[in-house]
PDB file of C-alpha atoms in Angstrom:
ATOM      1  CA  ALA A   1       0.000   0.000   0.000  1.00  0.00           C
ATOM      2  CA  GLN A   2       1.075   3.540  -0.569  1.00  0.00           C
ATOM      3  CA  SER A   3       0.579   6.678   1.479  1.00  0.00           C
ATOM      4  CA  VAL A   4       1.397  10.366   1.482  1.00  0.00           C
ATOM      5  CA  THR A   5       2.142  12.704   4.354  1.00  0.00           C
ATOM      6  CA  GLN A   6       1.996  16.454   3.933  1.00  0.00           C
ATOM      7  CA  LEU A   7       3.655  18.324   6.768  1.00  0.00           C
ATOM      8  CA  GLY A   8       1.855  21.500   7.694  1.00  0.00           C
ATOM      9  CA  SER A   9      -1.829  21.908   6.977  1.00  0.00           C
ATOM     10  CA  HIS A  10      -1.328  25.674   6.691  1.00  0.00           C
ATOM     11  CA  VAL A  11       1.677  27.536   5.318  1.00  0.00           C
ATOM     12  CA  SER A  12       1.927  31.304   5.172  1.00  0.00           C
ATOM     13  CA  VAL A  13       4.543  33.204   3.163  1.00  0.00           C
ATOM     14  CA  SER A  14       5.109  36.786   2.138  1.00  0.00           C
ATOM     15  CA  GLU A  15       4.693  37.774  -1.480  1.00  0.00           C
ATOM     16  CA  GLY A  16       8.043  37.307  -3.209  1.00  0.00           C
ATOM     17  CA  ALA A  17       9.282  34.773  -0.677  1.00  0.00           C
ATOM     18  CA  LEU A  18      10.176  31.147  -1.303  1.00  0.00           C
ATOM     19  CA  VAL A  19       7.344  28.660  -1.201  1.00  0.00           C
ATOM     20  CA  LEU A  20       8.145  25.217   0.210  1.00  0.00           C
ATOM     21  CA  LEU A  21       5.397  22.645   0.670  1.00  0.00           C
ATOM     22  CA  ARG A  22       6.493  19.312   2.058  1.00  0.00           C
ATOM     23  CA  CYS A  23       5.428  15.870   0.933  1.00  0.00           C
ATOM     24  CA  ASN A  24       6.752  12.496   1.994  1.00  0.00           C
ATOM     25  CA  TYR A  25       5.533   9.267   0.513  1.00  0.00           C
ATOM     26  CA  SER A  26       5.542   5.592   1.243  1.00  0.00           C
ATOM     27  CA  SER A  27       5.361   3.036  -1.532  1.00  0.00           C
ATOM     28  CA  SER A  28       6.452  -0.559  -1.932  1.00  0.00           C
ATOM     29  CA  VAL A  29       7.109  -0.068  -5.642  1.00  0.00           C
ATOM     30  CA  PRO A  30       8.553   2.848  -7.630  1.00  0.00           C
ATOM     31  CA  PRO A  31       5.926   5.529  -7.360  1.00  0.00           C
ATOM     32  CA  TYR A  32       4.371   8.088  -9.613  1.00  0.00           C
ATOM     33  CA  LEU A  33       4.066  11.343  -7.677  1.00  0.00           C
ATOM     34  CA  PHE A  34       1.866  14.344  -8.274  1.00  0.00           C
ATOM     35  CA  TRP A  35       1.100  17.797  -6.979  1.00  0.00           C
ATOM     36  CA  TYR A  36      -2.362  19.214  -7.494  1.00  0.00           C
ATOM     37  CA  VAL A  37      -3.687  22.681  -6.712  1.00  0.00           C
ATOM     38  CA  GLN A  38      -7.256  23.521  -5.829  1.00  0.00           C
ATOM     39  CA  TYR A  39      -8.603  27.043  -5.994  1.00  0.00           C
ATOM     40  CA  PRO A  40     -11.883  27.860  -4.249  1.00  0.00           C
ATOM     41  CA  ASN A  41     -14.901  26.335  -5.955  1.00  0.00           C
ATOM     42  CA  GLN A  42     -12.761  24.685  -8.626  1.00  0.00           C
ATOM     43  CA  GLY A  43     -11.571  21.168  -9.331  1.00  0.00           C
ATOM     44  CA  LEU A  44      -8.075  19.920  -8.592  1.00  0.00           C
ATOM     45  CA  GLN A  45      -5.613  20.989 -11.273  1.00  0.00           C
ATOM     46  CA  LEU A  46      -2.413  19.096 -11.985  1.00  0.00           C
ATOM     47  CA  LEU A  47       0.672  21.192 -11.220  1.00  0.00           C
ATOM     48  CA  LEU A  48       3.327  18.631 -12.031  1.00  0.00           C
ATOM     49  CA  LYS A  49       4.124  14.949 -11.934  1.00  0.00           C
ATOM     50  CA  TYR A  50       7.083  12.639 -11.478  1.00  0.00           C
ATOM     51  CA  THR A  51       7.079   9.514 -13.616  1.00  0.00           C
ATOM     52  CA  SER A  52      10.622   8.132 -13.145  1.00  0.00           C
ATOM     53  CA  ALA A  53      12.304  10.367 -15.686  1.00  0.00           C
ATOM     54  CA  ALA A  54      14.122  13.457 -14.398  1.00  0.00           C
ATOM     55  CA  THR A  55      14.134  13.800 -10.618  1.00  0.00           C
ATOM     56  CA  LEU A  56      13.626  17.556 -10.823  1.00  0.00           C
ATOM     57  CA  VAL A  57      10.212  18.191 -12.285  1.00  0.00           C
ATOM     58  CA  LYS A  58       9.037  21.550 -13.513  1.00  0.00           C
ATOM     59  CA  GLY A  59       5.363  22.349 -13.564  1.00  0.00           C
ATOM     60  CA  ILE A  60       3.009  25.159 -14.340  1.00  0.00           C
ATOM     61  CA  ASN A  61       3.034  28.601 -12.744  1.00  0.00           C
ATOM     62  CA  GLY A  62       6.729  28.421 -11.845  1.00  0.00           C
ATOM     63  CA  PHE A  63       6.444  25.482  -9.461  1.00  0.00           C
ATOM     64  CA  GLU A  64       8.875  22.617  -9.354  1.00  0.00           C
ATOM     65  CA  ALA A  65       9.442  19.551  -7.227  1.00  0.00           C
ATOM     66  CA  GLU A  66      12.377  17.250  -6.649  1.00  0.00           C
ATOM     67  CA  PHE A  67      12.036  13.516  -6.189  1.00  0.00           C
ATOM     68  CA  LYS A  68      14.454  12.285  -3.537  1.00  0.00           C
ATOM     69  CA  LYS A  69      14.294   8.541  -3.164  1.00  0.00           C
ATOM     70  CA  SER A  70      16.674   8.442  -0.211  1.00  0.00           C
ATOM     71  CA  GLU A  71      14.420  10.806   1.708  1.00  0.00           C
ATOM     72  CA  THR A  72      11.142   9.483   0.229  1.00  0.00           C
ATOM     73  CA  SER A  73      10.237  13.091  -0.419  1.00  0.00           C
ATOM     74  CA  PHE A  74       8.686  15.130  -3.193  1.00  0.00           C
ATOM     75  CA  HIS A  75       8.629  18.686  -1.885  1.00  0.00           C
ATOM     76  CA  LEU A  76       7.057  21.452  -3.930  1.00  0.00           C
ATOM     77  CA  THR A  77       8.865  24.772  -4.317  1.00  0.00           C
ATOM     78  CA  LYS A  78       8.499  28.108  -6.016  1.00  0.00           C
ATOM     79  CA  PRO A  79      11.210  30.765  -5.786  1.00  0.00           C
ATOM     80  CA  SER A  80       8.888  33.735  -5.462  1.00  0.00           C
ATOM     81  CA  ALA A  81       5.319  33.582  -4.230  1.00  0.00           C
ATOM     82  CA  HIS A  82       2.530  35.548  -5.868  1.00  0.00           C
ATOM     83  CA  MET A  83      -0.800  36.435  -4.362  1.00  0.00           C
ATOM     84  CA  SER A  84      -2.438  34.249  -6.995  1.00  0.00           C
ATOM     85  CA  ASP A  85      -0.672  31.191  -5.551  1.00  0.00           C
ATOM     86  CA  ALA A  86      -2.952  31.201  -2.527  1.00  0.00           C
ATOM     87  CA  ALA A  87      -4.813  27.897  -2.736  1.00  0.00           C
ATOM     88  CA  GLU A  88      -4.855  24.385  -1.350  1.00  0.00           C
ATOM     89  CA  TYR A  89      -2.164  22.011  -2.537  1.00  0.00           C
ATOM     90  CA  PHE A  90      -2.388  18.237  -2.546  1.00  0.00           C
ATOM     91  CA  CYS A  91       0.398  15.723  -2.972  1.00  0.00           C
ATOM     92  CA  ALA A  92      -0.610  12.342  -4.371  1.00  0.00           C
ATOM     93  CA  VAL A  93       0.992   9.001  -5.169  1.00  0.00           C
ATOM     94  CA  SER A  94       0.086   6.240  -7.577  1.00  0.00           C
ATOM     95  CA  VAL A  95       1.746   2.964  -8.403  1.00  0.00           C
ATOM     96  CA  THR A  96       0.115   2.669 -11.816  1.00  0.00           C
ATOM     97  CA  GLY A  97       0.191   6.173 -13.248  1.00  0.00           C
ATOM     98  CA  GLY A  98      -1.823   9.371 -13.136  1.00  0.00           C
ATOM     99  CA  GLY A  99      -4.832   7.958 -14.897  1.00  0.00           C
ATOM    100  CA  ASN A 100      -5.422   5.419 -12.181  1.00  0.00           C
ATOM    101  CA  LYS A 101      -5.978   5.238  -8.449  1.00  0.00           C
ATOM    102  CA  LEU A 102      -4.435   8.168  -6.596  1.00  0.00           C
ATOM    103  CA  THR A 103      -3.696   8.268  -2.896  1.00  0.00           C
ATOM    104  CA  PHE A 104      -3.760  11.830  -1.603  1.00  0.00           C
ATOM    105  CA  GLY A 105      -2.232  13.665   1.299  1.00  0.00           C
ATOM    106  CA  THR A 106      -4.366  15.801   3.572  1.00  0.00           C
ATOM    107  CA  GLY A 107      -3.522  18.996   1.749  1.00  0.00           C
ATOM    108  CA  THR A 108      -1.696  22.211   2.607  1.00  0.00           C
ATOM    109  CA  GLN A 109      -3.445  25.556   2.529  1.00  0.00           C
ATOM    110  CA  LEU A 110      -1.025  28.200   1.228  1.00  0.00           C
ATOM    111  CA  LYS A 111      -1.599  31.793   2.269  1.00  0.00           C
ATOM    112  CA  VAL A 112       0.350  34.595   0.609  1.00  0.00           C
ATOM    113  CA  GLU A 113       0.592  37.868   2.463  1.00  0.00           C
ATOM    114  CA  LEU A 114       1.595  41.287   1.250  1.00  0.00           C
TER     115      LEU A 114
ATOM    116  CA  GLY B   1     -10.115  21.964 -22.518  1.00  0.00           C
ATOM    117  CA  ALA B   2     -10.616  18.903 -20.294  1.00  0.00           C
ATOM    118  CA  VAL B   3     -13.328  20.327 -18.079  1.00  0.00           C
ATOM    119  CA  VAL B   4     -15.308  18.234 -15.637  1.00  0.00           C
ATOM    120  CA  SER B   5     -18.454  19.545 -14.023  1.00  0.00           C
ATOM    121  CA  GLN B   6     -20.465  18.332 -11.068  1.00  0.00           C
ATOM    122  CA  HIS B   7     -24.058  18.994 -10.210  1.00  0.00           C
ATOM    123  CA  PRO B   8     -25.229  20.074  -7.758  1.00  0.00           C
ATOM    124  CA  SER B   9     -22.374  21.988  -6.176  1.00  0.00           C
ATOM    125  CA  TRP B  10     -23.996  21.554  -2.801  1.00  0.00           C
ATOM    126  CA  VAL B  11     -27.086  19.857  -1.472  1.00  0.00           C
ATOM    127  CA  ILE B  12     -28.903  19.590   1.830  1.00  0.00           C
ATOM    128  CA  CYS B  13     -31.256  16.687   2.382  1.00  0.00           C
ATOM    129  CA  LYS B  14     -33.192  15.000   5.141  1.00  0.00           C
ATOM    130  CA  SER B  15     -32.023  11.781   6.703  1.00  0.00           C
ATOM    131  CA  GLY B  16     -33.444   8.763   4.900  1.00  0.00           C
ATOM    132  CA  THR B  17     -33.705  10.367   1.484  1.00  0.00           C
ATOM    133  CA  SER B  18     -31.554   9.630  -1.553  1.00  0.00           C
ATOM    134  CA  VAL B  19     -29.349  12.133  -3.330  1.00  0.00           C
ATOM    135  CA  LYS B  20     -27.953  11.915  -6.847  1.00  0.00           C
ATOM    136  CA  ILE B  21     -24.754  13.674  -7.861  1.00  0.00           C
ATOM    137  CA  GLU B  22     -23.795  14.043 -11.509  1.00  0.00           C
ATOM    138  CA  CYS B  23     -20.307  14.156 -12.954  1.00  0.00           C
ATOM    139  CA  ARG B  24     -19.891  15.232 -16.568  1.00  0.00           C
ATOM    140  CA  SER B  25     -16.891  15.507 -18.836  1.00  0.00           C
ATOM    141  CA  LEU B  26     -17.766  18.535 -20.942  1.00  0.00           C
ATOM    142  CA  ASP B  27     -15.288  18.405 -23.796  1.00  0.00           C
ATOM    143  CA  PHE B  28     -13.931  14.883 -23.890  1.00  0.00           C
ATOM    144  CA  GLN B  29     -15.093  11.331 -23.613  1.00  0.00           C
ATOM    145  CA  ALA B  30     -14.257   9.591 -20.368  1.00  0.00           C
ATOM    146  CA  THR B  31     -14.194   5.825 -20.351  1.00  0.00           C
ATOM    147  CA  THR B  32     -13.260   5.861 -16.684  1.00  0.00           C
ATOM    148  CA  MET B  33     -14.472   8.078 -13.880  1.00  0.00           C
ATOM    149  CA  PHE B  34     -13.445   8.057 -10.272  1.00  0.00           C
ATOM    150  CA  TRP B  35     -15.427   9.074  -7.202  1.00  0.00           C
ATOM    151  CA  TYR B  36     -13.637  10.455  -4.165  1.00  0.00           C
ATOM    152  CA  ARG B  37     -14.844  11.520  -0.763  1.00  0.00           C
ATOM    153  CA  GLN B  38     -13.218  14.129   1.427  1.00  0.00           C
ATOM    154  CA  PHE B  39     -13.881  14.705   5.099  1.00  0.00           C
ATOM    155  CA  PRO B  40     -12.830  18.005   6.685  1.00  0.00           C
ATOM    156  CA  LYS B  41      -9.093  18.217   7.254  1.00  0.00           C
ATOM    157  CA  GLN B  42      -8.600  14.807   5.647  1.00  0.00           C
ATOM    158  CA  SER B  43      -7.414  13.371   2.367  1.00  0.00           C
ATOM    159  CA  LEU B  44      -9.477  12.649  -0.673  1.00  0.00           C
ATOM    160  CA  MET B  45     -10.309   8.974  -0.398  1.00  0.00           C
ATOM    161  CA  LEU B  46     -11.127   6.970  -3.505  1.00  0.00           C
ATOM    162  CA  MET B  47     -14.561   5.384  -3.188  1.00  0.00           C
ATOM    163  CA  ALA B  48     -14.973   3.673  -6.513  1.00  0.00           C
ATOM    164  CA  THR B  49     -13.886   3.471 -10.120  1.00  0.00           C
ATOM    165  CA  SER B  50     -16.531   3.392 -12.801  1.00  0.00           C
ATOM    166  CA  ASN B  51     -16.059   2.296 -16.371  1.00  0.00           C
ATOM    167  CA  GLU B  52     -18.566   3.174 -19.034  1.00  0.00           C
ATOM    168  CA  GLY B  53     -21.019   0.383 -19.597  1.00  0.00           C
ATOM    169  CA  SER B  54     -19.874  -1.843 -16.756  1.00  0.00           C
ATOM    170  CA  LYS B  55     -20.262  -2.149 -13.013  1.00  0.00           C
ATOM    171  CA  ALA B  56     -18.245   0.075 -10.764  1.00  0.00           C
ATOM    172  CA  THR B  57     -15.336  -1.254  -8.736  1.00  0.00           C
ATOM    173  CA  TYR B  58     -15.594  -0.214  -5.108  1.00  0.00           C
ATOM    174  CA  GLU B  59     -12.736   0.292  -2.687  1.00  0.00           C
ATOM    175  CA  GLN B  60     -12.594  -1.809   0.426  1.00  0.00           C
ATOM    176  CA  GLY B  61     -14.983  -0.580   3.065  1.00  0.00           C
ATOM    177  CA  VAL B  62     -17.282   1.306   0.696  1.00  0.00           C
ATOM    178  CA  GLU B  63     -20.830  -0.028   0.633  1.00  0.00           C
ATOM    179  CA  LYS B  64     -21.894  -0.518  -2.958  1.00  0.00           C
ATOM    180  CA  ASP B  65     -25.562  -0.671  -2.053  1.00  0.00           C
ATOM    181  CA  LYS B  66     -25.222   2.614  -0.231  1.00  0.00           C
ATOM    182  CA  PHE B  67     -23.327   4.457  -2.923  1.00  0.00           C
ATOM    183  CA  LEU B  68     -24.790   3.534  -6.288  1.00  0.00           C
ATOM    184  CA  ILE B  69     -22.690   4.465  -9.275  1.00  0.00           C
ATOM    185  CA  ASN B  70     -23.897   4.527 -12.837  1.00  0.00           C
ATOM    186  CA  HIS B  71     -21.688   5.311 -15.810  1.00  0.00           C
ATOM    187  CA  ALA B  72     -24.158   5.004 -18.640  1.00  0.00           C
ATOM    188  CA  SER B  73     -22.422   7.209 -21.182  1.00  0.00           C
ATOM    189  CA  LEU B  74     -18.930   8.386 -22.071  1.00  0.00           C
ATOM    190  CA  THR B  75     -19.605  11.803 -20.591  1.00  0.00           C
ATOM    191  CA  LEU B  76     -21.741  11.130 -17.533  1.00  0.00           C
ATOM    192  CA  SER B  77     -21.378   9.232 -14.297  1.00  0.00           C
ATOM    193  CA  THR B  78     -23.753   9.509 -11.373  1.00  0.00           C
ATOM    194  CA  LEU B  79     -23.328   8.763  -7.693  1.00  0.00           C
ATOM    195  CA  THR B  80     -26.488   8.157  -5.701  1.00  0.00           C
ATOM    196  CA  VAL B  81     -26.266   8.201  -1.942  1.00  0.00           C
ATOM    197  CA  THR B  82     -29.179   6.032  -0.865  1.00  0.00           C
ATOM    198  CA  SER B  83     -30.989   6.452   2.436  1.00  0.00           C
ATOM    199  CA  ALA B  84     -28.582   9.173   3.424  1.00  0.00           C
ATOM    200  CA  HIS B  85     -27.641   9.666   7.065  1.00  0.00           C
ATOM    201  CA  PRO B  86     -25.741  12.487   8.768  1.00  0.00           C
ATOM    202  CA  GLU B  87     -22.515  10.487   8.676  1.00  0.00           C
ATOM    203  CA  ASP B  88     -22.717  10.580   4.874  1.00  0.00           C
ATOM    204  CA  SER B  89     -22.261  14.350   4.987  1.00  0.00           C
ATOM    205  CA  SER B  90     -19.060  15.029   3.130  1.00  0.00           C
ATOM    206  CA  PHE B  91     -17.458  16.565   0.068  1.00  0.00           C
ATOM    207  CA  TYR B  92     -17.751  14.290  -2.972  1.00  0.00           C
ATOM    208  CA  ILE B  93     -15.364  14.806  -5.869  1.00  0.00           C
ATOM    209  CA  CYS B  94     -15.295  13.062  -9.214  1.00  0.00           C
ATOM    210  CA  SER B  95     -12.562  12.837 -11.784  1.00  0.00           C
ATOM    211  CA  ALA B  96     -12.548  11.624 -15.354  1.00  0.00           C
ATOM    212  CA  ARG B  97      -9.899   9.920 -17.411  1.00  0.00           C
ATOM    213  CA  PRO B  98     -10.044  10.376 -21.174  1.00  0.00           C
ATOM    214  CA  GLY B  99     -10.498   7.435 -23.481  1.00  0.00           C
ATOM    215  CA  LEU B 100      -8.012   6.155 -26.023  1.00  0.00           C
ATOM    216  CA  ALA B 101      -8.210   9.363 -28.043  1.00  0.00           C
ATOM    217  CA  GLY B 102      -6.992  11.411 -25.106  1.00  0.00           C
ATOM    218  CA  ASN B 103      -4.322  11.551 -22.429  1.00  0.00           C
ATOM    219  CA  GLN B 104      -4.873   8.433 -20.374  1.00  0.00           C
ATOM    220  CA  GLU B 105      -2.098   9.369 -17.988  1.00  0.00           C
ATOM    221  CA  THR B 106      -4.153  12.160 -16.469  1.00  0.00           C
ATOM    222  CA  GLN B 107      -7.458  12.431 -14.705  1.00  0.00           C
ATOM    223  CA  TYR B 108      -9.385  15.688 -14.620  1.00  0.00           C
ATOM    224  CA  PHE B 109     -11.247  16.680 -11.504  1.00  0.00           C
ATOM    225  CA  GLY B 110     -14.652  18.199 -10.976  1.00  0.00           C
ATOM    226  CA  PRO B 111     -15.196  21.034  -8.464  1.00  0.00           C
ATOM    227  CA  GLY B 112     -16.895  18.782  -5.940  1.00  0.00           C
ATOM    228  CA  THR B 113     -20.332  18.476  -4.362  1.00  0.00           C
ATOM    229  CA  ARG B 114     -20.878  19.261  -0.717  1.00  0.00           C
ATOM    230  CA  LEU B 115     -23.555  17.078   0.859  1.00  0.00           C
ATOM    231  CA  LEU B 116     -25.160  17.875   4.199  1.00  0.00           C
ATOM    232  CA  VAL B 117     -27.606  15.374   5.610  1.00  0.00           C
ATOM    233  CA  LEU B 118     -29.818  16.671   8.401  1.00  0.00           C
TER     234      LEU B 118
END
């Protein structure tokens, strides 16, 4: 079985500051890893995904994440936060790809302050 | 492109009644749709996988007679919560995976339906 742990249910950063959202996973087989973002009253939108190619994955809106097998981590970062980044972020893992069963973390609410 | 809608966005019902939630893929055909449930401060939990024209596959612990899923067309899946009780109050989210003509490595999520059972 696989699982995901997101540390910090709420993260607050200043506009222009580094965004770091933490995700650790557990999987008995090589995982596929994903970050999704959810804006109010909208569906989850895929930010980026790791599928065993490059360990540093670049996504939309300037976000990127690095797969670190030794640390079983897939933290999400963005060098400079914008107000529009305020949303809820979910990390997810799958053992069979993004079109199949996803196991989600509990989510991290990102607040961006002026 | 790749928009998934859900209807209603929120619903309040009395205990003992049944509630139907629709999930539609608006601009693509979805051979597979997933239904998730999210409790406050918790993860999205997969309830079931539905394939067009066949019976849904339910995750362990999910009562199939309680949560009826129908995927009668390539653009519509429905979840019916039968004889709803207050413990069924939750946020229900669907996602849709395109068929062979689309990107099968991605599933697209609806905005969710909030159910409150009184």
